[in-house]
Coordinates of C-alpha atoms in Angstrom, one line a residue:
X1 CA -8.9 4.6 -25.9
X2 CA -6.8 1.7 -24.3
X3 CA -3.5 0.8 -25.2
X4 CA -3.2 -2.9 -25.8
X5 CA -0.1 -5.4 -25.7
X6 CA -0.2 -9.0 -25.9
X7 CA 2.5 -10.8 -23.9
X8 CA 5.0 -13.4 -25.3
X9 CA 4.4 -17.1 -24.4
X10 CA 5.9 -18.6 -21.5
X11 CA 8.6 -21.0 -22.1
X12 CA 8.6 -24.5 -20.1
X13 CA 11.9 -23.0 -18.5
X14 CA 9.7 -20.0 -17.1
X15 CA 7.5 -22.3 -15.8
X16 CA 9.6 -24.7 -14.0
X17 CA 11.5 -21.5 -12.3
X18 CA 8.0 -20.7 -11.2
X19 CA 7.4 -24.1 -9.7
X20 CA 10.4 -23.7 -7.7
X21 CA 9.0 -20.5 -6.2
X22 CA 5.6 -21.4 -5.0
X23 CA 4.1 -19.6 -2.2
X24 CA 6.9 -16.7 -2.5
X25 CA 4.9 -14.4 -1.1
X26 CA 4.4 -15.9 2.3
X27 CA 8.0 -14.4 3.2
X28 CA 8.5 -11.9 1.0
X29 CA 10.0 -8.2 1.7
X30 CA 8.1 -5.9 -1.1
X31 CA 8.9 -2.5 -2.0
X32 CA 6.2 0.0 -2.6
X33 CA 6.8 2.4 -5.4
X34 CA 4.8 5.6 -5.7
X35 CA 5.6 6.3 -9.2
X36 CA 5.5 10.0 -9.6
X37 CA 8.0 10.4 -6.8
X38 CA 10.5 7.3 -7.2
X39 CA 12.5 8.5 -10.2
X40 CA 11.8 10.6 -13.7
X41 CA 13.3 9.4 -16.7
X42 CA 12.5 12.2 -19.0
X43 CA 13.3 15.5 -17.0
X44 CA 9.9 16.9 -16.6
X45 CA 9.9 16.5 -12.8
X46 CA 7.2 13.7 -12.7
X47 CA 8.4 10.3 -11.6
X48 CA 7.5 7.8 -14.5
X49 CA 7.8 4.1 -15.6
X50 CA 11.2 4.5 -17.2
X51 CA 12.3 5.9 -14.5
X52 CA 11.4 3.0 -12.5
X53 CA 12.9 0.7 -14.8
X54 CA 16.1 2.5 -14.9
X55 CA 16.3 2.0 -11.0
X56 CA 15.1 -1.7 -10.5
X57 CA 18.8 -2.6 -10.3
X58 CA 18.8 -0.4 -7.4
X59 CA 16.1 -2.5 -5.9
X60 CA 17.8 -5.7 -6.6
X61 CA 20.5 -4.6 -4.5
X62 CA 18.7 -3.5 -1.3
X63 CA 17.8 -7.1 -1.3
X64 CA 13.9 -6.9 -1.4
X65 CA 11.8 -9.7 -3.4
X66 CA 8.9 -7.7 -5.2
X67 CA 7.8 -3.9 -6.1
X68 CA 4.5 -2.7 -5.8
X69 CA 3.5 0.2 -7.9
X70 CA 0.8 2.7 -7.2
X71 CA -1.4 3.5 -9.9
X72 CA -0.2 4.6 -13.3
X73 CA -2.9 4.4 -15.1
X74 CA -4.7 7.1 -17.4
X75 CA -5.9 9.4 -14.9
X76 CA -7.2 13.3 -14.5
X77 CA -4.7 12.7 -11.2
X78 CA -7.4 14.5 -8.8
X79 CA -6.5 12.2 -6.2
X80 CA -2.8 10.9 -7.2
X81 CA -3.8 8.4 -9.8
X82 CA -6.7 6.7 -7.5
X83 CA -9.3 8.1 -9.7
X84 CA -8.8 6.0 -13.1
X85 CA -10.1 7.3 -16.3
X86 CA -9.1 3.9 -18.3
X87 CA -7.9 0.7 -16.5
X88 CA -6.1 -0.2 -19.5
X89 CA -4.0 2.6 -20.6
X90 CA -1.0 4.0 -18.8
X91 CA -1.2 7.9 -18.1
X92 CA 1.0 9.8 -20.5
X93 CA 2.5 11.7 -17.3
X94 CA 4.1 7.7 -16.5
X95 CA 5.0 6.8 -20.3
X96 CA 3.2 4.1 -22.3
X97 CA 1.7 0.4 -22.4
X98 CA 5.2 -0.4 -24.0
X99 CA 6.9 1.2 -20.8
X100 CA 4.8 -1.0 -18.4
X101 CA 5.8 -4.0 -20.6
X102 CA 9.5 -3.4 -20.7
X103 CA 9.5 -2.7 -16.8
X104 CA 7.7 -6.1 -16.2
X105 CA 10.4 -8.0 -18.3
X106 CA 13.2 -5.6 -16.7
X107 CA 11.8 -6.7 -13.3
X108 CA 11.5 -10.7 -14.0
X109 CA 15.0 -10.7 -15.4
X110 CA 16.3 -9.4 -12.0
X111 CA 14.2 -11.7 -10.4
X112 CA 11.8 -9.5 -9.1
X113 CA 8.1 -10.0 -8.8
X114 CA 5.8 -6.9 -9.9
X115 CA 2.5 -5.9 -7.9
X116 CA 0.2 -3.0 -9.4
X117 CA -2.6 -1.7 -7.9
X118 CA -6.2 -1.8 -9.0
X119 CA -9.1 0.6 -7.9
X120 CA -12.4 -1.3 -8.0
X121 CA -14.6 0.8 -5.4
X122 CA -14.5 3.9 -7.6
X123 CA -13.3 5.4 -11.1
X124 CA -13.0 8.9 -12.6
X125 CA -15.6 11.0 -13.2
X126 CA -13.7 10.9 -16.5
X127 CA -14.4 7.1 -17.1
X128 CA -16.6 6.7 -20.6
X129 CA -19.1 4.9 -18.4
X130 CA -19.5 7.6 -15.9
X131 CA -19.4 10.4 -18.8
X132 CA -22.0 8.4 -20.9
X133 CA -24.3 8.4 -18.0
X134 CA -24.4 12.0 -17.4
X135 CA -24.9 12.4 -21.1
X136 CA -27.7 10.1 -20.9
X137 CA -29.5 11.4 -17.8
X138 CA -32.2 9.8 -15.5
X139 CA -33.6 6.6 -16.9
X140 CA -30.3 5.8 -18.5
X141 CA -29.6 2.2 -17.8
X142 CA -25.7 2.7 -17.6
X143 CA -26.3 4.7 -14.6
X144 CA -27.2 1.6 -12.9
X145 CA -23.4 0.8 -12.7
X146 CA -22.9 3.7 -10.3
X147 CA -25.3 4.9 -7.2
X148 CA -27.3 7.6 -8.5
X149 CA -30.3 8.4 -6.4
X150 CA -33.0 11.2 -6.0
X151 CA -32.4 13.5 -3.5
X152 CA -34.4 14.0 -0.3
X153 CA -36.2 17.3 0.8
X154 CA -39.1 19.3 -1.3
X155 CA -37.1 19.5 -4.3
X156 CA -34.4 17.0 -3.8
X157 CA -32.1 19.3 -2.6
X158 CA -30.8 17.3 0.2
X159 CA -28.6 14.1 -0.2
X160 CA -29.9 10.8 -0.4
X161 CA -28.6 9.7 3.0
X162 CA -26.1 11.3 5.9
X163 CA -23.0 9.1 4.4
X164 CA -19.9 11.3 4.7
X165 CA -16.8 11.5 2.2
X166 CA -13.3 10.3 3.6
X167 CA -12.3 13.6 2.4
X168 CA -14.6 15.5 4.2
X169 CA -18.3 16.7 3.5
X170 CA -20.9 14.7 2.3
X171 CA -20.5 11.6 0.3
X172 CA -23.0 12.7 -2.5
X173 CA -22.6 15.3 -5.6
X174 CA -25.8 16.6 -7.6
X175 CA -25.8 16.8 -11.1
X176 CA -27.5 18.9 -13.7
X177 CA -29.6 17.6 -16.1
X178 CA -29.5 18.8 -19.6
X179 CA -31.9 21.6 -19.3
X180 CA -30.2 23.2 -16.4
X181 CA -32.2 21.5 -14.0
X182 CA -30.6 20.3 -10.7
X183 CA -30.8 16.4 -11.2
X184 CA -30.1 13.2 -9.1
X185 CA -27.2 12.7 -6.8
X186 CA -24.4 10.5 -7.3
X187 CA -22.4 8.6 -4.7
X188 CA -18.5 9.1 -3.8
X189 CA -17.0 8.0 -0.8
X190 CA -14.0 9.8 -1.9
X191 CA -13.5 12.8 -3.8
X192 CA -16.5 14.3 -6.0
X193 CA -14.4 13.2 -8.9
X194 CA -14.4 9.5 -7.8
X195 CA -18.0 8.1 -8.1
X196 CA -18.4 4.7 -6.8
X197 CA -19.3 1.9 -8.9
X198 CA -22.4 -0.2 -8.3
X199 CA -21.4 -4.0 -7.6
X200 CA -24.8 -4.9 -7.5
X201 CA -24.4 -4.7 -11.3
X202 CA -23.1 -7.9 -13.5
X203 CA -21.6 -5.3 -15.8
X204 CA -18.9 -4.0 -13.3
X205 CA -18.0 -7.6 -12.4
X206 CA -17.5 -8.7 -15.8
X207 CA -15.2 -5.5 -16.6
X208 CA -13.1 -6.1 -13.7
X209 CA -12.4 -9.7 -14.6
X210 CA -11.5 -8.2 -18.1
X211 CA -9.2 -6.0 -16.2
X212 CA -7.5 -8.6 -14.2
X213 CA -7.0 -10.6 -17.2
X214 CA -5.5 -7.8 -19.2
X215 CA -2.8 -7.4 -16.5
X216 CA -2.3 -10.9 -15.8
X217 CA -1.4 -11.8 -19.5
X218 CA 0.9 -8.8 -19.5
X219 CA 2.8 -10.6 -17.1
X220 CA 2.2 -8.8 -13.6
X221 CA 2.5 -10.9 -10.4
X222 CA -0.3 -9.6 -8.4
X223 CA -2.6 -6.8 -7.3
X224 CA -2.7 -4.5 -4.4
X225 CA -6.8 -3.7 -4.3
X226 CA -7.5 -0.4 -3.0
X227 CA -10.5 -0.1 -0.5
X228 CA -10.9 -4.0 -0.8
X229 CA -13.4 -3.6 1.9
X230 CA -15.3 -1.1 0.1
X231 CA -17.3 -2.1 -3.2
X232 CA -20.3 -3.4 -1.4
X233 CA -22.8 -1.2 0.3
X234 CA -25.5 -2.3 2.6
X235 CA -29.1 -2.6 0.9
X236 CA -31.2 0.2 0.8
X237 CA -28.0 2.8 1.8
X238 CA -29.3 3.2 5.3
X239 CA -28.2 6.2 7.3
X240 CA -25.5 5.9 9.7
X241 CA -27.1 8.6 12.1
X242 CA -24.0 10.1 13.3
X243 CA -21.7 12.8 12.3
X244 CA -17.6 12.9 12.2
X245 CA -18.1 9.4 10.8
X246 CA -14.2 9.2 9.8
X247 CA -13.4 8.9 13.6
X248 CA -15.5 5.5 13.6
X249 CA -13.4 4.2 10.5
X250 CA -11.8 1.0 11.2
X251 CA -13.4 0.6 14.8
X252 CA -16.9 0.3 13.9
X253 CA -18.9 -1.5 11.5
X254 CA -20.4 0.8 8.4
X255 CA -22.9 0.2 5.6
X256 CA -20.3 1.4 3.2
X257 CA -17.3 -0.6 3.9
X258 CA -16.6 -4.4 5.1
X259 CA -19.8 -5.8 4.0
X260 CA -20.0 -9.4 3.7
X261 CA -21.2 -9.5 -0.1
X262 CA -17.1 -8.6 -0.9
X263 CA -16.2 -12.1 -0.1
X264 CA -18.1 -13.6 -3.3
X265 CA -15.7 -10.7 -5.6
X266 CA -12.6 -12.3 -4.1
X267 CA -13.8 -15.6 -4.5
X268 CA -14.1 -15.1 -8.3
X269 CA -11.1 -13.3 -8.5
X270 CA -9.0 -16.1 -6.9
X271 CA -10.3 -18.4 -9.6
X272 CA -8.8 -16.2 -12.1
X273 CA -5.3 -15.6 -10.5
X274 CA -5.3 -19.5 -9.9
X275 CA -5.5 -20.3 -13.5
X276 CA -2.0 -18.4 -14.5
X277 CA 0.9 -19.9 -14.1
X278 CA 3.8 -18.2 -11.6
X279 CA 2.0 -17.8 -8.1
X280 CA -0.1 -14.8 -8.9
X281 CA -1.6 -13.1 -5.9
X282 CA -3.9 -10.2 -4.4
X283 CA -3.3 -8.3 -1.5
X284 CA -6.4 -6.3 0.1
X285 CA -6.6 -3.0 1.6
X286 CA -8.7 -3.4 4.0
X287 CA -9.5 -1.2 6.9
X288 CA -11.9 -3.4 9.2
X289 CA -12.9 -3.1 12.8
X290 CA -10.8 -6.2 14.0
X291 CA -7.7 -8.4 12.8
X292 CA -10.3 -11.1 12.7
X293 CA -12.4 -9.2 10.3
X294 CA -9.3 -8.9 7.9
X295 CA -8.5 -12.7 8.3
X296 CA -11.8 -13.3 6.6
X297 CA -10.3 -11.6 3.4
X298 CA -7.5 -14.3 3.6
X299 CA -9.7 -17.6 3.5
X300 CA -7.9 -20.2 1.3
X301 CA -10.5 -19.5 -1.8
X302 CA -10.0 -15.6 -1.6
X303 CA -7.1 -13.5 -1.0
X304 CA -3.6 -14.0 -0.5
X305 CA -2.5 -11.3 2.0
X306 CA -4.1 -8.2 3.7
X307 CA -2.0 -5.4 5.0
X308 CA -1.6 -5.1 8.7
X309 CA -3.2 -1.6 9.8
X310 CA -3.6 -2.2 13.3
X311 CA 0.4 -2.9 13.4
X312 CA 1.0 0.2 11.3
X313 CA -1.0 2.4 13.6
X314 CA 0.7 0.8 17.1
X315 CA 2.6 3.3 19.0
X316 CA 6.5 2.6 19.9
X317 CA 5.4 0.6 23.3
X318 CA 6.2 -2.9 24.1
X319 CA 2.9 -3.8 25.4
X320 CA 1.1 -2.4 22.5
X321 CA 3.3 -4.0 20.1
X322 CA 3.4 -7.9 21.6
X323 CA -0.5 -7.5 21.5
X324 CA -1.0 -6.6 18.3
X325 CA 1.9 -9.2 17.0
X326 CA -0.2 -11.9 18.8
X327 CA -3.7 -11.2 17.9
X328 CA -1.9 -10.8 13.9
X329 CA -0.3 -14.1 14.0
X330 CA -3.5 -16.1 15.4
X331 CA -6.1 -14.3 13.4
X332 CA -4.0 -15.0 10.2
X333 CA -2.9 -18.6 11.3
X334 CA -6.9 -19.4 11.9
X335 CA -7.2 -19.2 7.8
X336 CA -3.5 -20.5 6.9
X337 CA -2.3 -17.2 5.5
X338 CA 0.5 -15.3 6.5
X339 CA 0.9 -11.9 8.4
X340 CA 2.2 -8.8 7.0
X341 CA 4.0 -6.1 8.9
X342 CA 4.3 -2.8 7.6
X343 CA 5.7 0.7 9.2
X344 CA 5.2 3.3 6.2
X345 CA 3.1 3.6 3.3
X346 CA 2.0 6.6 0.6
X347 CA -1.2 7.7 3.1
X348 CA 0.8 7.9 6.4
X349 CA 3.4 10.1 8.1
X350 CA 6.6 8.6 7.7
X351 CA 7.6 6.5 10.7
X352 CA 11.0 7.9 11.4
X353 CA 8.6 11.3 11.9
X354 CA 5.9 9.1 13.9
X355 CA 8.2 7.9 16.3
X356 CA 10.4 11.1 16.7
X357 CA 8.6 13.0 19.5
X358 CA 9.8 16.0 17.9
X359 CA 13.4 14.5 18.0
X360 CA 14.7 13.5 14.7
X361 CA 17.6 11.4 15.5
X362 CA 15.5 9.7 18.5
X363 CA 12.8 9.1 15.3
X364 CA 15.7 7.7 13.1
X365 CA 16.7 5.5 15.9
X366 CA 13.4 3.9 16.8
X367 CA 12.7 3.4 13.0
X368 CA 16.1 1.3 12.6
X369 CA 14.8 -0.5 15.7
X370 CA 11.4 -0.6 14.7
X371 CA 12.4 -2.1 10.9
X372 CA 14.7 -4.9 12.8
X373 CA 11.7 -5.7 14.9
X374 CA 9.7 -6.1 11.8
X375 CA 11.8 -8.0 9.8
X376 CA 12.4 -10.6 12.5
X377 CA 8.4 -11.9 12.4
X378 CA 7.2 -14.4 11.3
X379 CA 5.4 -13.6 7.3
X380 CA 5.8 -10.8 4.7
X381 CA 7.1 -7.5 5.1
X382 CA 6.3 -4.1 3.2
X383 CA 8.7 -1.0 2.7
X384 CA 7.9 2.3 1.7
X385 CA 10.0 3.9 -0.8
X386 CA 12.7 6.1 1.1
X387 CA 12.6 4.3 4.0
X388 CA 15.7 2.5 3.5
X389 CA 17.2 5.9 3.3
X390 CA 15.6 7.2 6.7
X391 CA 13.9 10.1 5.2
X392 CA 11.9 12.2 7.7
X393 CA 8.2 13.5 6.6
X394 CA 8.4 16.8 5.0
X395 CA 6.2 18.6 7.2
X396 CA 7.1 22.5 6.2
X397 CA 5.5 22.1 2.2
X398 CA 4.0 25.8 1.2
X399 CA 0.3 25.2 0.8
X400 CA 0.8 26.7 -2.5
X401 CA 2.5 23.1 -3.7
X402 CA 0.4 20.9 -1.9
X403 CA -1.9 18.2 -4.0
X404 CA -3.5 16.0 -1.7
X405 CA -7.2 16.6 -2.2
X406 CA -8.0 16.2 1.4
X407 CA -5.7 19.2 2.2
X408 CA -8.5 21.6 0.3
X409 CA -11.6 20.0 2.2
X410 CA -12.9 20.8 5.2
X411 CA -13.6 18.1 8.2
X412 CA -11.9 15.0 6.2
X413 CA -8.3 13.8 6.5
X414 CA -5.7 16.1 7.5
X415 CA -4.8 16.5 4.1
X416 CA -0.7 15.8 4.9
X417 CA -0.4 13.0 2.5
X418 CA 1.9 15.1 0.3
X419 CA 4.8 15.1 2.8
X420 CA 5.5 11.3 2.4
X421 CA 5.3 11.8 -1.4
X422 CA 8.3 14.2 -1.9
X423 CA 10.5 12.8 -4.6
X424 CA 13.7 10.6 -3.7
X425 CA 17.0 12.0 -3.5
X426 CA 19.7 9.7 -5.4
X427 CA 22.4 12.0 -6.1
X428 CA 24.4 15.1 -5.9
X429 CA 24.2 18.2 -3.5
X430 CA 21.2 20.2 -4.7
X431 CA 17.8 19.5 -5.7
X432 CA 16.4 17.4 -7.2
X433 CA 19.6 15.3 -6.0
X434 CA 19.4 12.9 -9.3
X435 CA 15.4 12.7 -9.1
X436 CA 15.2 13.4 -13.0
X437 CA 18.2 13.7 -15.7
X438 CA 18.5 17.5 -15.6
X439 CA 20.9 19.0 -13.1
X440 CA 19.0 21.7 -11.2
X441 CA 15.7 20.4 -13.1
X442 CA 12.1 20.3 -11.3
X443 CA 10.5 17.8 -9.2
X444 CA 7.0 18.0 -8.9
X445 CA 7.1 18.8 -5.0
X446 CA 10.1 20.7 -3.3
X447 CA 12.9 18.5 -1.6
X448 CA 14.6 19.8 1.6
X449 CA 18.2 21.2 1.6
X450 CA 18.9 18.6 4.4
X451 CA 18.3 15.7 1.6
X452 CA 21.6 16.3 0.6
X453 CA 23.2 14.0 2.7
X454 CA 20.6 11.2 2.7
X455 CA 20.7 10.5 -1.0
X456 CA 21.5 7.0 -2.2
X457 CA 25.0 8.3 -3.5
X458 CA 25.9 9.9 0.0
X459 CA 25.1 6.9 2.0
X460 CA 26.4 4.1 -0.4
X461 CA 29.1 2.5 1.2
X462 CA 28.9 3.4 4.5
X463 CA 28.4 1.1 7.0
X464 CA 27.1 3.3 9.6
X465 CA 24.2 4.4 6.8
X466 CA 20.6 3.6 6.6
X467 CA 20.9 2.3 3.5
X468 CA 23.7 0.0 4.5
X469 CA 21.7 -1.0 7.3
X470 CA 18.8 -2.0 5.4
X471 CA 20.6 -3.9 2.8
X472 CA 22.4 -5.9 5.4
X473 CA 19.3 -6.6 7.5
X474 CA 17.6 -8.1 4.5
X475 CA 20.7 -9.9 3.6
X476 CA 20.8 -11.7 6.8
X477 CA 16.5 -12.2 6.5
X478 CA 17.3 -14.1 3.2
X479 CA 19.9 -16.0 4.6
X480 CA 19.1 -17.2 8.3
X481 CA 16.8 -20.3 7.8
X482 CA 14.6 -19.2 10.7
X483 CA 13.9 -15.7 9.6
X484 CA 10.6 -14.8 7.2
X485 CA 8.8 -18.0 6.9
X486 CA 6.7 -19.7 9.5
X487 CA 3.5 -18.5 11.4
X488 CA 4.7 -18.4 15.3
X489 CA 7.0 -17.0 17.8
X490 CA 7.9 -18.3 21.1
X491 CA 8.1 -15.1 23.5
X492 CA 10.9 -15.3 26.0
X493 CA 11.3 -13.7 29.8
X494 CA 12.5 -10.4 29.4
X495 CA 12.8 -7.0 31.4
X496 CA 9.7 -4.3 31.3
X497 CA 9.9 -2.5 28.0
X498 CA 11.7 -5.5 26.1
X499 CA 10.3 -7.4 23.5
X500 CA 12.0 -10.9 23.0
X501 CA 11.1 -14.1 21.0
X502 CA 12.6 -16.9 19.6
X503 CA 11.6 -18.9 16.1
X504 CA 13.2 -22.2 15.1
X505 CA 13.5 -24.1 12.0
X506 CA 15.4 -27.5 11.3
X507 CA 18.3 -25.4 10.4
X508 CA 18.6 -23.2 13.0
X509 CA 17.2 -20.9 15.5
X510 CA 16.9 -17.2 16.1
X511 CA 16.2 -14.6 19.0
X512 CA 15.1 -11.0 18.7
X513 CA 15.3 -8.8 21.3
X514 CA 13.8 -5.3 21.1
X515 CA 14.1 -2.9 24.1
X516 CA 11.5 -0.1 23.3
X517 CA 12.1 1.5 26.5
X518 CA 13.9 4.6 27.0
X519 CA 16.8 3.3 29.3
X520 CA 19.5 0.4 28.6
X521 CA 18.6 -3.0 29.9
X522 CA 21.3 -5.6 30.6
X523 CA 20.0 -9.0 29.7
X524 CA 21.8 -12.7 29.1
X525 CA 23.1 -13.0 25.9
X526 CA 20.8 -15.1 24.0
X527 CA 23.7 -16.4 21.5
X528 CA 25.7 -14.7 18.9
X529 CA 24.8 -11.4 17.7
X530 CA 24.1 -11.1 14.0
X531 CA 22.6 -7.8 13.7
X532 CA 21.6 -4.6 15.4
X533 CA 20.1 -1.4 14.8
X534 CA 22.8 0.9 16.9
X535 CA 25.8 -0.2 19.3
X536 CA 25.4 -2.5 22.4
X537 CA 28.2 -4.0 24.8
X538 CA 28.5 -7.5 25.9
X539 CA 30.3 -8.2 28.9
X540 CA 30.5 -12.1 29.5
X541 CA 27.4 -13.7 29.3
X542 CA 25.4 -10.2 29.7
X543 CA 24.9 -8.0 26.9
X544 CA 23.5 -4.4 27.5
X545 CA 20.7 -3.2 25.0
X546 CA 20.7 0.6 24.8
X547 CA 17.2 2.3 24.8
X548 CA 15.2 2.0 21.2
X549 CA 17.3 -0.8 19.7
X550 CA 16.8 -4.1 18.4
X551 CA 19.4 -6.6 18.4
X552 CA 19.1 -10.3 16.5
X553 CA 21.0 -13.1 17.8
X554 CA 21.7 -16.9 16.2
X555 CA 21.3 -19.5 18.2

């Protein structure tokens, strides 16, 4: 059963304040919270909404503009909450709908926006619609809201087509009829517990428009759309004709991803968002073959932002980074949308480990340099919880504690997503490091012993710490007029392996120099140094930039 809560009317002062913050998202720094791993409010070892609410002042002091929450809806948790059973209810492990309302109000009181996930491509197999479809069997009208199909072969023993699940194996599971006989198959591009909706059915459209309004009425400021490139499938669900389809994702046209029909859905959603005061937004998680295809989701009558996966997947290489920066700015500029920049999230190995080449100290140095480079670019930046603490990926979790569904299936993703989801260390010298209110209490994934020195408490006030480095970088970014806003960079001449660009505004100019190479370089000092990820020396008019170091300069 859904929980319901009505938001209080907004005052004239609220609306006036909103009017003063129009287009806040164009240069916002948005912090991703993975709820089960951020903060545990009741001591059961699982992060929850009250835990998040209690830690909102920390995010305010960090200097971010908005908080994005991964799913906290009612769910059997077959895929970390991305299998939603009720889109209008909070799962009891995270709290109640009242807790969600409290969180939104507390965030707004701190001038933090709140973005929540919405999962429209698929639901849980425990969703009432799907359970009814199974109960009623073949011929039930409600089955038309999903993709039920008879199988191939003499007795329907083969899947309807050759599509493969993102998590491995066929993208189809066969049902069993009431008499025990094998029945039709249903489509699930992810786990079998996540049946895909059929977006050709008008009831699906109506339901999600209602879901959007439910959360907008509660006061949330926007949605991150999971699998935004999904939902619409090619007519007839044609075979692809190849195996190992996972390797093609994001590089080739697929009959179940990035179909043009998704854009009509987002045009209807944009109309709803525009009805609400406060500049509400929608952000696409869209894996597309090109950044130009991603830009199509951001035309003026569609969504506001899209994650820049091409940037996220770029290596620590000057030429590759410059190329993706140029293509991203050009593609987003063509539709009047801001570019976005992201280095880590809940689905990928943390960038401090990705860049490490086996040397964690090197990885952290590169991660800090990469962060300054990212925050110097025009547009909006996304931070993933714990990166401000310099947390590395946890790569040695015992098999028996893992919960990533891809870990338990063959030929799918590598199943290592648990390593970036280990609960955060807040304080103390032993696990769970203040994650929950009970000293020595549980945490749903074990935390490494080495994290005692990486907790918020251990880093607080230490000018050499990664936490204080992030705080300073975000403060400078907020204060300097040439940072964040705008849509272009001017590249400057620089030695091989160095990225150097200038950004200008009416109130001042700024230069970023990033030495992505493995050796120090000497360049003419562009101006007054504002911030660097590591120490550097200046000799008169020249500056020596160490390897794997980014410096911000005021002009």
